[in-house]
CSV table of C-alpha atoms in Angstrom, one decimal:
chain,number,residue,atom,x,y,z
A,82,UNK,CA,29.1,-75.2,-70.5
A,83,UNK,CA,32.7,-76.4,-70.5
A,84,UNK,CA,33.9,-73.0,-71.8
A,85,UNK,CA,31.9,-71.2,-69.2
A,86,UNK,CA,33.2,-73.4,-66.4
A,87,UNK,CA,36.8,-72.7,-67.6
A,88,UNK,CA,35.9,-68.9,-67.5
A,89,UNK,CA,34.6,-69.3,-64.0
A,90,UNK,CA,37.8,-71.1,-62.9
A,91,UNK,CA,40.0,-68.5,-64.7
A,92,UNK,CA,38.3,-65.6,-63.0
A,93,UNK,CA,38.6,-67.2,-59.6
A,94,UNK,CA,42.2,-68.4,-59.8
A,95,UNK,CA,43.9,-66.4,-62.6
A,96,UNK,CA,44.6,-69.7,-64.4
A,97,UNK,CA,43.0,-69.3,-67.9
A,98,UNK,CA,45.0,-72.2,-69.5
A,99,UNK,CA,41.9,-74.5,-69.8
A,100,UNK,CA,39.9,-71.8,-71.6
A,101,UNK,CA,42.9,-70.8,-73.7
A,102,UNK,CA,43.3,-74.4,-74.7
A,103,UNK,CA,39.8,-74.4,-76.2
A,104,UNK,CA,40.4,-71.3,-78.4
A,105,UNK,CA,40.4,-71.7,-82.1
A,106,UNK,CA,43.6,-70.1,-83.5
A,107,UNK,CA,41.4,-67.6,-85.4
A,108,UNK,CA,39.1,-66.8,-82.5
A,109,UNK,CA,37.3,-63.5,-82.8
A,110,UNK,CA,36.3,-61.6,-79.6
A,111,UNK,CA,35.0,-58.4,-78.2
A,112,UNK,CA,35.3,-57.3,-74.6
A,113,UNK,CA,34.5,-53.9,-73.0
A,114,UNK,CA,38.0,-53.5,-71.6
A,115,UNK,CA,40.3,-50.6,-72.3
A,116,UNK,CA,43.2,-51.8,-74.4
A,117,UNK,CA,41.1,-54.4,-76.1
A,118,UNK,CA,38.4,-52.1,-77.6
A,119,UNK,CA,36.8,-53.2,-80.9
A,120,UNK,CA,36.7,-56.6,-82.5
A,121,UNK,CA,39.9,-58.5,-82.0
A,122,UNK,CA,41.2,-61.5,-83.9
A,123,UNK,CA,43.5,-64.4,-83.1
A,124,UNK,CA,44.4,-66.5,-80.1
A,125,UNK,CA,47.6,-64.4,-79.5
A,126,UNK,CA,45.4,-61.3,-78.9
A,127,UNK,CA,43.0,-63.4,-76.7
A,128,UNK,CA,46.0,-64.7,-74.6
A,129,UNK,CA,47.1,-61.0,-74.0
A,130,UNK,CA,43.5,-60.3,-72.8
A,131,UNK,CA,43.5,-63.3,-70.4
A,132,UNK,CA,47.0,-62.4,-69.2
A,133,UNK,CA,45.6,-58.9,-68.3
A,134,UNK,CA,42.7,-60.6,-66.5
A,135,UNK,CA,45.1,-62.9,-64.6
A,136,UNK,CA,47.1,-59.9,-63.4
A,137,UNK,CA,44.1,-57.7,-62.6
A,138,UNK,CA,40.9,-59.7,-61.6
A,139,UNK,CA,39.9,-62.3,-59.1
A,140,UNK,CA,36.2,-62.9,-59.0
A,141,UNK,CA,33.5,-65.4,-58.2
A,142,UNK,CA,31.0,-65.8,-61.1
A,143,UNK,CA,27.5,-67.3,-60.7
A,144,UNK,CA,25.5,-68.2,-63.8
A,145,UNK,CA,22.0,-66.8,-63.5
A,146,UNK,CA,20.6,-67.9,-66.9
A,147,UNK,CA,21.6,-69.7,-70.0
A,148,UNK,CA,20.3,-69.0,-73.6
A,149,UNK,CA,21.3,-71.4,-76.3
A,150,UNK,CA,20.9,-71.0,-80.1
A,151,UNK,CA,22.3,-72.4,-83.3
A,152,UNK,CA,25.3,-69.9,-83.3
A,153,UNK,CA,26.2,-69.9,-79.7
A,154,UNK,CA,25.4,-69.9,-76.0
A,155,UNK,CA,24.9,-66.9,-73.8
A,156,UNK,CA,25.4,-66.9,-70.0
A,157,UNK,CA,23.9,-64.2,-67.8
A,158,UNK,CA,26.4,-63.9,-64.9
A,159,UNK,CA,26.6,-62.3,-61.5
A,160,UNK,CA,30.2,-61.2,-60.6
A,161,UNK,CA,31.8,-60.2,-57.3
A,162,UNK,CA,35.5,-59.8,-56.7
A,163,UNK,CA,38.4,-57.5,-57.0
A,164,UNK,CA,39.9,-55.6,-59.9
A,165,UNK,CA,43.4,-54.2,-59.3
A,166,UNK,CA,42.8,-54.8,-55.6
A,167,UNK,CA,39.5,-52.9,-55.4
A,168,UNK,CA,36.2,-54.6,-54.8
A,169,UNK,CA,33.6,-54.7,-57.5
A,170,UNK,CA,30.3,-56.3,-58.4
A,171,UNK,CA,28.5,-56.4,-61.7
A,172,UNK,CA,26.3,-58.4,-64.0
A,173,UNK,CA,27.4,-59.4,-67.4
A,174,UNK,CA,26.5,-61.5,-70.4
A,175,UNK,CA,29.1,-63.8,-71.9
A,176,UNK,CA,28.4,-65.3,-75.3
A,177,UNK,CA,30.5,-68.2,-76.7
A,178,UNK,CA,30.5,-69.3,-80.4
A,179,UNK,CA,31.6,-72.9,-80.7
A,180,UNK,CA,32.6,-75.2,-83.6
A,181,UNK,CA,33.8,-78.8,-83.1
A,182,UNK,CA,34.5,-78.2,-79.4
A,183,UNK,CA,36.6,-75.1,-80.1
A,184,UNK,CA,35.7,-71.5,-79.1
A,185,UNK,CA,35.6,-69.6,-82.4
A,186,UNK,CA,34.3,-66.4,-80.8
A,187,UNK,CA,33.3,-64.8,-77.6
A,188,UNK,CA,31.7,-61.5,-76.6
A,189,UNK,CA,31.2,-59.8,-73.2
A,190,UNK,CA,28.5,-57.3,-72.4
A,191,UNK,CA,28.4,-55.5,-69.1
A,192,UNK,CA,24.9,-54.9,-67.6
A,193,UNK,CA,26.2,-52.3,-65.1
A,194,UNK,CA,29.6,-50.9,-66.0
A,195,UNK,CA,31.1,-49.4,-62.9
A,196,UNK,CA,29.7,-52.0,-60.6
A,197,UNK,CA,26.5,-53.2,-58.9
A,198,UNK,CA,26.5,-53.4,-55.1
């Protein structure tokens, strides 16, 4: 839940430092964002992604459901905010893989790319 809380704070404020502080140096991630397509590796690449988010997105996230398993935790999330100054709303699923309190992987799946009003 800590990683998700840091994601919520980052989306709302643009300050991703707490989540970045939880990243394993060899973190693996996949997000459906142009410029970050495909599976990416390493904290440096993740920091570039969060820098892009900080410059582009401000949003309020509300967790709707949580699914936990041995390999990770998934959060179904409702999102409303602005991207590049334009309003948007959507649902997504964020999955965190954790080991010893570090985020070793994360994935994001959009339920309604293009927005949900």
